XYZ file of C-alpha atoms in Angstrom:
754
model
C -65.687 147.006 61.588
C -65.230 144.345 58.943
C -61.838 143.406 60.407
C -63.402 142.879 63.842
C -66.165 140.782 62.295
C -63.606 138.636 60.452
C -61.592 137.876 63.598
C -64.752 137.330 65.642
C -66.062 134.764 63.129
C -62.650 133.099 62.987
C -62.486 132.727 66.781
C -66.053 131.459 66.950
C -65.459 128.892 64.184
C -62.115 127.668 65.483
C -63.668 124.326 66.433
C -64.873 123.777 62.866
C -61.511 124.896 61.493
C -59.409 122.822 63.906
C -59.052 119.736 61.700
C -58.520 122.002 58.697
C -55.795 123.941 60.543
C -54.058 120.768 61.692
C -54.181 119.295 58.193
C -52.915 122.455 56.490
C -50.159 122.807 59.073
C -49.033 119.224 58.465
C -48.998 119.753 54.695
C -47.076 123.048 54.940
C -44.629 121.413 57.349
C -43.935 118.539 54.973
C -43.761 120.883 51.977
C -41.153 123.121 53.614
C -39.196 120.195 55.094
C -38.855 118.323 51.812
C -38.151 121.464 49.772
C -35.537 122.764 52.201
C -32.924 120.439 50.718
C -33.510 122.035 47.294
C -32.561 125.504 48.577
C -29.523 127.183 47.054
C -28.450 127.949 50.643
C -28.544 124.281 51.633
C -24.984 122.907 51.854
C -24.771 119.660 53.840
C -21.416 118.154 54.765
C -20.893 115.893 51.747
C -17.750 114.663 50.037
C -16.402 116.263 46.872
C -17.660 113.198 45.004
C -21.294 114.269 45.513
C -23.263 116.969 43.725
C -26.858 117.924 44.623
C -27.836 119.845 41.487
C -29.880 117.025 39.993
C -31.498 116.292 43.348
C -32.538 119.930 43.900
C -34.249 120.205 40.525
C -36.058 116.906 40.915
C -37.316 117.728 44.408
C -38.751 121.091 43.359
C -40.691 119.636 40.454
C -42.022 116.544 42.229
C -43.007 118.159 45.544
C -44.713 121.166 43.934
C -46.613 118.912 41.527
C -47.815 116.617 44.317
C -48.847 119.530 46.524
C -51.356 120.605 43.879
C -53.487 117.800 45.321
C -54.052 120.067 48.300
C -56.180 122.307 46.090
C -58.812 119.590 46.261
C -58.546 119.438 50.051
C -58.771 123.205 50.479
C -61.697 123.384 48.078
C -63.487 120.486 49.786
C -63.043 121.941 53.275
C -64.245 125.350 52.151
C -67.267 123.717 50.515
C -68.173 122.112 53.838
C -67.700 125.413 55.638
C -69.969 127.108 53.123
C -72.726 124.546 53.694
C -72.281 124.722 57.450
C -72.538 128.537 57.562
C -75.101 129.119 54.836
C -77.756 129.973 57.422
C -75.447 132.528 59.031
C -74.765 134.079 55.639
C -78.505 134.209 54.952
C -79.100 136.122 58.199
C -76.406 138.619 57.238
C -78.094 139.053 53.875
C -81.510 139.537 55.489
C -80.267 142.370 57.729
C -78.973 144.181 54.656
C -75.400 143.011 53.960
C -74.623 142.442 50.285
C -73.762 138.894 49.220
C -70.606 140.200 47.613
C -69.530 141.625 50.984
C -70.404 138.330 52.694
C -68.259 136.499 50.184
C -65.298 138.802 50.744
C -65.621 138.408 54.528
C -65.587 134.594 54.213
C -62.664 134.855 51.810
C -60.697 136.963 54.303
C -61.579 134.561 57.101
C -60.276 131.487 55.261
C -57.184 133.417 54.143
C -56.508 134.352 57.759
C -56.782 130.708 58.853
C -54.540 129.674 55.994
C -51.937 132.259 56.955
C -51.856 130.890 60.512
C -51.328 127.366 59.120
C -48.531 128.553 56.811
C -46.661 130.332 59.638
C -46.987 127.353 61.981
C -46.084 124.943 59.186
C -42.883 126.808 58.274
C -41.813 126.890 61.926
C -42.455 123.166 62.367
C -40.890 122.505 58.956
C -37.570 123.840 60.280
C -37.665 121.009 62.820
C -38.875 118.274 60.475
C -36.264 119.297 57.877
C -33.631 117.921 60.259
C -35.129 114.439 59.786
C -35.114 114.905 55.999
C -31.474 115.980 56.166
C -30.663 112.933 58.293
C -32.396 110.697 55.732
C -30.451 112.351 52.895
C -27.084 112.022 54.642
C -27.876 108.399 55.484
C -28.524 107.621 51.813
C -25.208 109.275 50.883
C -23.365 107.404 53.634
C -22.526 110.480 55.716
C -22.936 111.180 59.424
C -25.737 113.521 60.475
C -24.828 116.926 61.887
C -27.436 119.271 63.369
C -27.788 122.499 61.345
C -30.559 124.868 62.456
C -31.173 127.233 59.547
C -34.032 129.101 57.874
C -33.863 129.120 54.072
C -35.338 132.366 52.645
C -35.970 131.026 49.138
C -37.823 127.973 50.525
C -39.874 130.222 52.829
C -40.879 132.429 49.890
C -41.705 129.407 47.720
C -43.792 127.811 50.492
C -45.666 131.004 51.349
C -46.206 131.889 47.693
C -47.411 128.416 46.733
C -49.991 128.100 49.503
C -51.067 131.723 49.157
C -51.837 131.127 45.488
C -53.817 128.000 46.416
C -55.828 129.888 49.033
C -56.481 132.802 46.686
C -57.633 130.505 43.904
C -60.024 128.566 46.148
C -61.194 131.786 47.800
C -62.210 133.258 44.456
C -64.272 130.139 43.737
C -65.983 130.534 47.116
C -66.678 134.206 46.432
C -68.278 133.348 43.129
C -70.339 130.548 44.748
C -71.698 132.823 47.505
C -72.647 135.538 45.042
C -74.600 133.084 42.874
C -76.439 131.282 45.705
C -80.021 132.325 46.267
C -81.137 133.449 49.721
C -83.805 130.711 50.009
C -81.165 128.082 49.158
C -78.922 129.408 51.918
C -81.693 129.071 54.487
C -82.483 125.447 53.513
C -78.927 124.280 52.733
C -78.449 122.280 55.940
C -81.636 120.319 55.325
C -80.512 119.103 51.890
C -78.843 115.695 51.585
C -76.689 114.341 48.795
C -78.759 112.150 46.432
C -78.126 108.474 47.251
C -76.049 106.669 44.669
C -78.406 103.718 44.385
C -81.046 106.002 42.879
C -78.704 107.125 40.133
C -77.609 105.095 37.152
C -73.890 105.293 37.784
C -73.575 101.699 39.000
C -75.517 100.429 35.997
C -73.125 102.231 33.651
C -70.082 100.909 35.546
C -71.452 97.369 35.397
C -72.039 97.686 31.661
C -68.466 98.869 31.142
C -67.235 95.981 33.277
C -69.096 93.460 31.117
C -67.386 94.959 28.067
C -64.023 94.604 29.803
C -64.811 90.953 30.576
C -65.560 90.410 26.906
C -62.154 91.877 26.065
C -60.564 89.550 28.639
C -62.239 86.536 27.002
C -60.976 87.619 23.572
C -57.486 88.216 24.932
C -57.476 84.826 26.702
C -58.443 83.059 23.474
C -55.590 84.811 21.672
C -53.123 83.741 24.344
C -54.167 80.101 24.305
C -54.003 80.126 20.499
C -50.556 81.726 20.246
C -48.710 80.619 23.388
C -50.270 77.429 24.754
C -48.199 74.247 24.843
C -49.613 70.928 26.181
C -46.267 70.253 27.856
C -46.816 73.111 30.309
C -47.261 72.276 33.995
C -50.744 71.966 35.509
C -50.760 75.500 37.087
C -50.117 76.976 33.641
C -53.050 75.005 32.200
C -55.262 76.361 34.975
C -54.068 79.901 34.245
C -54.713 79.700 30.488
C -58.220 78.293 30.855
C -59.024 80.484 33.863
C -58.275 83.614 31.849
C -61.047 82.522 29.464
C -63.620 80.780 31.666
C -63.614 83.231 34.621
C -64.529 86.325 32.565
C -66.904 84.264 30.391
C -68.803 83.138 33.479
C -68.696 86.722 34.712
C -70.714 87.653 31.612
C -73.018 84.646 31.365
C -74.128 84.116 34.983
C -75.263 87.706 35.700
C -77.229 87.837 32.456
C -78.777 84.453 33.260
C -79.704 85.720 36.730
C -81.514 88.717 35.269
C -83.430 86.513 32.838
C -84.456 83.843 35.360
C -85.099 85.893 38.489
C -85.628 89.381 37.118
C -88.074 88.622 34.289
C -89.575 85.150 34.679
C -90.392 85.544 38.375
C -91.320 89.207 37.893
C -88.964 90.263 40.625
C -88.613 93.982 41.216
C -86.011 95.459 38.919
C -83.873 97.133 41.632
C -83.710 93.906 43.661
C -82.686 91.923 40.591
C -79.904 94.376 39.870
C -78.747 94.299 43.472
C -78.275 90.549 43.196
C -76.480 91.158 39.909
C -74.073 93.538 41.643
C -73.403 90.946 44.347
C -72.576 88.301 41.724
C -70.327 90.703 39.852
C -68.447 91.586 43.044
C -67.509 87.922 43.436
C -66.316 87.738 39.841
C -64.209 90.881 40.245
C -62.193 89.035 42.889
C -61.891 85.888 40.776
C -60.780 87.755 37.666
C -58.402 89.921 39.677
C -56.711 86.771 41.018
C -56.185 85.342 37.515
C -54.931 88.689 36.176
C -52.496 89.001 39.103
C -51.167 85.467 38.437
C -49.998 86.343 34.917
C -46.695 88.061 35.895
C -46.050 85.456 38.608
C -46.532 82.540 36.191
C -44.470 84.311 33.534
C -41.501 84.523 35.875
C -41.928 81.044 37.406
C -42.505 79.114 34.168
C -40.779 81.466 31.672
C -43.965 82.019 29.668
C -43.392 83.841 26.367
C -45.581 86.863 27.149
C -44.534 90.222 25.744
C -44.745 93.604 27.444
C -48.022 94.344 25.644
C -49.727 91.323 27.215
C -48.409 92.276 30.642
C -49.757 95.832 30.311
C -53.172 94.527 29.238
C -53.523 92.259 32.252
C -52.280 95.015 34.529
C -55.139 97.183 33.262
C -57.562 94.269 33.752
C -56.315 93.882 37.338
C -56.804 97.583 38.076
C -60.274 97.573 36.487
C -61.423 94.587 38.567
C -60.083 96.123 41.779
C -61.757 99.494 41.161
C -65.138 97.917 40.455
C -64.820 95.681 43.524
C -64.336 98.776 45.701
C -67.315 100.536 44.095
C -69.593 97.521 44.517
C -68.491 96.822 48.081
C -69.219 100.369 49.260
C -72.469 100.490 47.289
C -73.748 97.205 48.716
C -72.646 97.966 52.284
C -75.560 100.387 52.805
C -77.977 97.805 51.377
C -76.494 95.136 53.661
C -76.914 97.358 56.734
C -80.498 98.133 55.773
C -81.265 94.447 55.182
C -79.755 93.476 58.546
C -81.914 96.080 60.235
C -85.102 94.863 58.529
C -84.613 91.124 58.968
C -83.207 91.085 62.521
C -85.754 92.681 64.862
C -84.133 91.237 67.981
C -80.944 93.056 67.097
C -82.700 96.193 65.825
C -84.469 96.876 69.114
C -81.564 95.969 71.374
C -80.492 98.937 73.515
C -79.827 101.993 71.258
C -79.348 100.036 68.003
C -82.426 101.575 66.380
C -80.964 105.042 66.902
C -77.594 103.807 65.610
C -79.120 102.420 62.393
C -80.968 105.674 61.867
C -77.719 107.620 62.180
C -75.838 105.354 59.787
C -78.467 104.731 57.115
C -79.382 108.404 56.879
C -75.896 109.246 55.602
C -74.291 106.041 54.338
C -76.351 105.821 51.162
C -75.917 109.511 50.431
C -72.147 109.454 50.968
C -71.467 106.376 48.846
C -69.615 108.331 46.163
C -67.284 110.033 48.622
C -66.682 106.784 50.535
C -65.793 105.026 47.287
C -63.342 107.741 46.250
C -61.816 107.775 49.729
C -61.328 103.993 49.640
C -59.672 104.132 46.210
C -57.423 106.999 47.289
C -56.430 105.162 50.474
C -55.497 102.104 48.393
C -53.213 104.287 46.279
C -51.732 105.922 49.383
C -51.020 102.619 51.134
C -49.503 101.140 47.978
C -47.193 104.163 47.638
C -46.112 103.708 51.247
C -45.367 100.018 50.697
C -43.777 100.399 47.264
C -41.444 103.273 48.215
C -39.017 101.215 50.360
C -39.123 98.303 47.924
C -38.247 100.380 44.852
C -35.599 102.452 46.599
C -33.896 99.472 48.239
C -34.024 97.663 44.903
C -32.305 100.631 43.271
C -29.609 100.806 45.954
C -29.024 97.060 45.786
C -28.727 97.222 42.010
C -26.218 100.072 42.379
C -23.915 97.777 44.361
C -24.068 95.149 41.636
C -23.861 97.632 38.746
C -21.023 99.933 39.796
C -18.321 97.968 41.592
C -15.263 99.893 40.375
C -14.208 103.521 40.294
C -13.676 103.347 36.520
C -15.261 100.606 34.432
C -14.502 100.454 30.685
C -16.066 97.919 28.345
C -17.059 97.198 24.786
C -19.868 95.251 23.129
C -19.533 93.252 19.950
C -23.278 92.833 19.266
C -23.319 95.514 16.551
C -20.223 94.092 14.814
C -20.830 91.850 11.802
C -17.225 91.230 10.710
C -14.481 89.713 12.850
C -12.005 92.314 11.618
C -14.119 95.037 13.269
C -14.006 93.448 16.731
C -12.731 95.783 19.497
C -9.155 95.429 20.726
C -8.634 98.687 22.618
C -6.717 99.156 25.865
C -8.308 102.618 26.285
C -5.146 104.764 26.164
C -7.177 107.992 26.450
C -8.134 107.026 29.989
C -4.518 106.283 30.924
C -3.465 109.686 29.561
C -6.185 111.483 31.534
C -5.259 109.788 34.796
C -1.593 110.617 34.262
C -2.316 114.286 33.428
C -4.490 114.728 36.533
C -2.052 112.867 38.772
C -4.706 110.335 39.793
C -3.048 107.229 41.235
C -4.592 103.763 40.862
C -4.696 100.948 43.395
C -5.780 98.292 40.862
C -5.825 98.419 37.077
C -6.655 95.283 35.125
C -7.513 94.799 31.438
C -9.028 91.576 30.155
C -10.958 90.059 27.257
C -14.144 88.030 26.948
C -14.341 85.083 24.576
C -16.810 82.967 22.643
C -16.668 79.235 23.307
C -17.084 78.551 19.593
C -16.226 80.935 16.768
C -19.486 79.989 14.974
C -21.470 81.627 17.831
C -20.292 85.025 16.574
C -23.180 85.243 14.120
C -25.938 84.545 16.672
C -28.007 87.723 17.027
C -31.351 86.351 18.322
C -32.789 88.113 21.381
C -32.830 85.906 24.522
C -30.533 83.461 22.685
C -27.166 85.246 22.750
C -24.255 82.905 23.528
C -22.680 82.803 26.982
C -19.267 84.498 27.063
C -16.157 83.068 28.692
C -13.559 84.603 31.009
C -10.073 83.264 31.634
C -9.225 81.919 35.084
C -6.375 84.397 35.658
C -8.567 87.359 34.739
C -11.355 86.096 36.990
C -8.956 85.723 39.930
C -7.534 89.198 39.280
C -11.050 90.633 39.498
C -11.681 88.696 42.703
C -8.456 90.097 44.138
C -9.686 93.627 43.408
C -12.793 92.805 45.440
C -10.826 91.179 48.313
C -12.083 87.684 47.462
C -10.180 84.420 47.586
C -8.900 83.050 44.243
C -10.296 79.829 42.782
C -8.663 76.911 41.010
C -9.685 74.717 38.094
C -8.518 71.277 37.168
C -7.369 70.559 33.627
C -10.165 70.526 31.014
C -12.801 71.743 33.477
C -14.817 74.948 33.756
C -17.006 76.743 36.269
C -19.646 79.485 36.070
C -20.128 82.986 37.498
C -23.747 84.155 37.952
C -25.606 87.404 38.390
C -27.205 87.760 41.792
C -30.623 88.198 40.168
C -30.578 84.632 38.818
C -32.770 82.284 40.849
C -31.621 78.950 42.247
C -33.964 77.065 39.905
C -32.591 78.870 36.854
C -29.014 78.159 37.891
C -29.682 74.487 38.646
C -31.538 74.002 35.366
C -28.676 75.540 33.373
C -25.991 73.486 35.095
C -28.014 70.300 34.670
C -28.366 70.912 30.929
C -24.686 71.957 30.498
C -22.515 69.325 32.212
C -20.012 69.861 29.402
C -19.183 72.733 27.040
C -17.893 72.247 23.518
C -15.214 74.824 22.591
C -12.839 75.389 19.705
C -10.095 74.048 21.982
C -11.927 70.877 23.012
C -14.660 69.718 25.380
C -14.641 70.918 28.986
C -16.404 69.276 31.919
C -18.142 71.044 34.790
C -15.940 71.477 37.848
C -16.866 70.273 41.321
C -17.375 73.894 42.391
C -19.811 74.553 39.595
C -20.978 78.114 40.315
C -20.032 81.385 42.016
C -22.134 84.478 42.762
C -19.582 87.214 43.448
C -20.645 90.742 42.459
C -17.992 91.352 39.789
C -19.866 93.858 37.613
C -22.498 93.658 34.912
C -20.326 94.179 31.818
C -18.819 90.670 31.832
C -22.179 89.159 30.856
C -23.458 89.016 27.304
C -26.810 90.597 26.407
C -29.816 88.733 27.884
C -27.609 86.277 29.800
C -27.084 85.902 33.550
C -23.987 83.679 33.486
C -20.397 83.716 32.228
C -18.064 80.727 31.828
C -14.672 80.616 33.561
C -12.185 78.620 31.423
C -8.518 77.717 31.977
C -6.085 80.218 30.456
C -4.696 77.800 27.862
C -8.222 77.207 26.555
C -8.997 80.931 26.214
C -5.798 81.503 24.233
C -7.353 79.461 21.403
C -10.772 81.168 21.447
C -12.131 84.242 19.644
C -11.895 87.419 21.742
C -15.004 89.592 21.220
C -15.061 92.142 24.071
C -12.329 94.101 25.823
C -12.791 95.494 29.328
C -10.760 97.378 31.882
C -11.470 97.790 35.604
C -9.700 100.508 37.621
C -9.746 101.187 41.349
C -8.233 104.596 42.181
C -6.196 105.180 45.318
C -8.563 107.999 46.347
C -12.191 108.476 45.428
C -12.705 110.492 42.240
C -14.197 113.923 42.753
C -17.338 114.860 40.860
C -15.420 117.356 38.684
C -12.731 114.801 37.769
C -15.363 112.176 36.954
C -17.204 114.555 34.629
C -13.956 115.516 32.907
C -12.944 111.864 32.456
C -16.301 111.038 30.919
C -15.972 113.912 28.435
C -12.446 112.823 27.518
C -13.651 109.265 26.903
C -16.511 110.438 24.694
C -14.107 112.541 22.641
C -11.869 109.515 22.115
C -14.815 107.209 21.324
C -17.473 109.485 19.773
C -21.142 108.598 19.631
C -21.048 108.163 15.851
C -19.262 104.844 16.316
C -22.221 103.586 18.382
C -24.909 104.122 15.727
C -26.280 101.391 13.526
C -27.240 101.545 9.871
C -30.931 101.731 10.852
C -30.389 105.191 12.322
C -30.381 106.714 8.857
C -26.827 108.097 9.093
C -23.652 107.292 7.226
C -21.817 106.474 10.436
C -19.843 103.219 10.338
C -21.108 100.147 12.124
C -18.612 99.245 14.809
C -18.147 98.108 18.346
C -19.773 100.128 21.094
C -17.523 101.424 23.862
C -18.805 102.321 27.302
C -17.514 104.017 30.418
C -19.090 103.733 33.842
C -17.772 105.920 36.656
C -18.666 105.072 40.229
C -18.827 108.732 41.259
C -21.312 109.700 38.550
C -23.335 106.526 39.003
C -23.647 107.077 42.746
C -24.662 110.707 42.280
C -27.267 109.906 39.655
C -28.718 106.846 41.395
C -28.755 108.331 44.888
C -30.301 111.591 43.675
C -33.038 109.924 41.635
C -33.532 107.336 44.385
C -33.987 110.002 47.060
C -36.338 112.050 44.858
C -38.405 108.939 44.163
C -38.542 107.903 47.822
C -39.319 111.410 49.065
C -41.984 111.963 46.407
C -43.729 108.665 47.067
C -43.709 109.132 50.840
C -44.818 112.754 50.551
C -47.559 111.868 48.076
C -48.756 108.997 50.250
C -48.907 111.222 53.330
C -50.765 113.958 51.428
C -53.320 111.501 50.043
C -53.877 109.858 53.406
C -54.195 113.208 55.177
C -56.744 114.316 52.574
C -58.827 111.162 53.060
C -58.723 111.239 56.845
C -59.494 114.960 56.876
C -62.555 114.454 54.706
C -63.762 111.599 56.923
C -63.294 113.755 60.012
C -64.966 116.817 58.520
C -67.955 114.817 57.342
C -68.611 113.732 60.917
C -67.857 117.099 62.505
C -70.074 118.955 60.041
C -72.904 116.496 60.728
C -72.419 116.809 64.487
C -74.357 120.086 64.511
C -77.340 118.286 62.950
C -77.020 115.401 65.401
C -76.829 117.648 68.495
C -80.606 117.722 68.961
C -80.907 113.942 68.550
C -78.278 113.235 71.193
C -79.851 115.759 73.553
C -83.162 113.896 73.196
C -81.377 110.647 74.085
C -79.918 112.300 77.163
C -83.330 113.599 78.261
C -84.823 110.140 77.766
C -82.423 108.823 80.387
C -79.761 107.185 78.214
C -76.549 107.059 80.205
C -73.587 109.142 79.117
C -71.413 106.031 78.716
C -73.934 104.610 76.210
C -73.935 107.865 74.241
C -70.136 107.818 74.117
C -70.270 104.223 72.917
C -72.762 105.188 70.209
C -70.405 107.894 68.967
C -67.502 105.443 69.057
C -69.470 102.866 67.020
C -70.568 105.479 64.514
C -67.054 106.843 63.964
C -65.681 103.309 63.936
C -67.950 102.442 61.029
C -67.195 105.625 59.086
C -63.440 105.262 59.515
C -63.339 101.470 59.574
C -65.239 100.799 56.353
C -62.927 102.633 53.904
C -59.745 101.926 55.868
C -60.422 98.180 56.220
C -61.421 97.915 52.581
C -58.309 99.838 51.523
C -56.041 97.654 53.667
C -57.527 94.476 52.186
C -57.283 95.633 48.569
C -53.832 97.194 48.956
C -52.642 93.999 50.644
C -53.745 91.954 47.632
C -52.196 94.417 45.170
C -48.951 94.731 47.131
C -48.693 90.957 47.519
C -49.027 90.491 43.776
C -46.459 93.244 43.167
C -43.928 91.794 45.601
C -44.407 88.293 44.215
C -43.776 89.518 40.670
C -40.378 90.985 41.691
C -39.413 88.335 44.233
C -36.154 87.635 42.372
C -35.099 91.295 42.653
C -36.095 91.354 46.319
C -33.965 88.279 47.018
C -31.010 89.649 45.038
C -30.934 93.328 45.994
C -33.050 93.894 49.129
C -33.393 90.866 51.369
C -36.452 89.717 53.287
C -35.269 91.143 56.628
C -34.759 94.676 55.317
C -38.049 94.516 53.424
C -40.097 93.469 56.464
C -38.406 96.126 58.588
C -39.373 98.815 56.071
C -42.913 97.496 55.813
C -43.223 97.456 59.603
C -42.216 101.116 59.819
C -44.686 101.959 57.061
C -47.609 100.213 58.758
C -46.698 101.936 62.017
C -46.892 105.367 60.359
C -50.256 104.547 58.822
C -51.714 103.362 62.118
C -50.350 106.413 63.925
C -52.042 108.798 61.477
C -55.292 106.860 61.674
C -55.332 106.812 65.489
C -54.538 110.537 65.705
C -57.352 111.512 63.347
C -59.822 109.092 64.899
C -59.199 110.249 68.469
C -59.286 113.924 67.466
C -62.560 113.461 65.637
C -64.111 111.517 68.530
C -63.173 114.230 71.057
C -64.472 117.079 68.872
C -67.648 115.155 68.022
C -68.386 114.511 71.703
C -67.840 118.154 72.589
C -70.275 119.142 69.839
C -73.136 116.897 71.021
C -72.434 116.713 74.768
C -75.226 118.108 76.982
């Protein structure tokens, strides 16, 4: 009998569960699809140079951790279902059914719905996993091949994970039903959430914000005391003083408003505070702009801010943005109410009075949820936008970082005596390649030099001397990369730059260094003054973006400080050979030689030797890059689905209460097209308010983020690739929004239609 009752209730409530089923199915589908590549049975067609062990472990941890967010969604949906069916539960209790039995029946019902979503999600996940596989093979540079396969371990992990979530939430529901009084069940649908404006939460948040503004003023005074220089450009002057005056005015003007208008004119206290909130909302934007300008100005004008200052202003930026969202949502209900009161011609136009009644009855009471939804949507949109930027940045940096199959180098920065300088040709590597029968296509060893021997003792961060490379060695490296050789006239030099260096930085350096004084004489800048070939990162000294290229006869008279060796193998190194070569190198150059005296050991201070293998670098970077991209996209989708589901459920759960109101409108002669338009306007406001606010705020945050890393975008990504990725991202967001909006509108109309 109980089984029949469970299935009967499930069929009858399918309309209420529809959004929940769709959402759970989407989440299970994504969970299975992303985790399928971590299965021990998953063996895509990859080269021997690739190994997926690191990727599998990272995917399992990140996806399972992010899916815990669904506990909130499941709990929230079940809470709505409990409120919606409290009256039904009360009737069951009145006719003699125990509340414990009612709770177990509801628990079985939700578990049944969850099981349906899990089965459908796993089936759809088998299809979506093909897209994940295609994305993985694309990142590893392989062609996609269709492989239809069900992974048993992923199926068990998916079913077990979501079953545990459903059981945990179901036990909470069982406990809630058992503790709810019968009279509360009967009156549950007539109870509204207390409006936020009647609580003191906004007053507490405003007080905390004033304290944060005081900290910003103190921090701005410290910055202008420690870092200000009158020779700075005008925008820097504006930034320094704005970081003090903007938060100071944000403290003084609201307090002055309360004194003048709230006390002297005996204005009502709530109205005075509402004006205070409006003033503070304007200052949140102003202070957010100044906080966002700090990293941009630091990069543009080379301001001497440390990482601690940057973290502080990042926290200030986040704090201003969060309070702006809270104040905007809080004041939106007051603005709608004020528009209704002070615009009678608009209030009584057509069905506007009914529309205001619908909106104002719930907007004030749902302010907390709308605020949280807006904040979560901002985070989701930012994850969507940041994922392609960070991953493309990583892939672009990989091209510049690992240009050769085997890259050997040393660093003199921990050497304090010239007799300890490195002069190794790395014979252990030659022996390994010979033993394994690994042939080389190119193998070139070279040295890096100091222009003046006296520069050897310079150990100041950001002030290390620029190293020099001989012309023959530079041309040999260019030959390895299929580039044309260059020439230098007698007693001239040129420069080779990192791709991350900006045009302004390069021009400023060349303008200030038309000549270079060396131990072999003075050299003049060549007509072709700079090159930007990607020749590897180890030729540059610490904290420098440039290396000199000198004639060979000049370098013969200079002090050699670093020794490097670049090798291109005839065939790509396998993952096993690369691991073995790395171990052989570490045995020949143990870690003890890399420690300094500050480490507390008796190890000698000497040159540091490094090996960089293209195979291992590609595996590590591509694996971590894919895990990062997949996790950010998956997390963004989960967060957005949660927000849109909550918005939909709020309207669908309220539709039962609105049914009588819309039926009255129909009986009064209001046309069906007008009723449909009312529903469209109502849903447009509920969806449009948080989504529009989130798009605006995330646009500001993302713009500041992209501006702060514009040099990396120019060097490693490119504007065309970035805009293409952003276009795809915005398309996905709009598609999800349209799907949820249309589904909610159709279900809402069916609930209230005559």
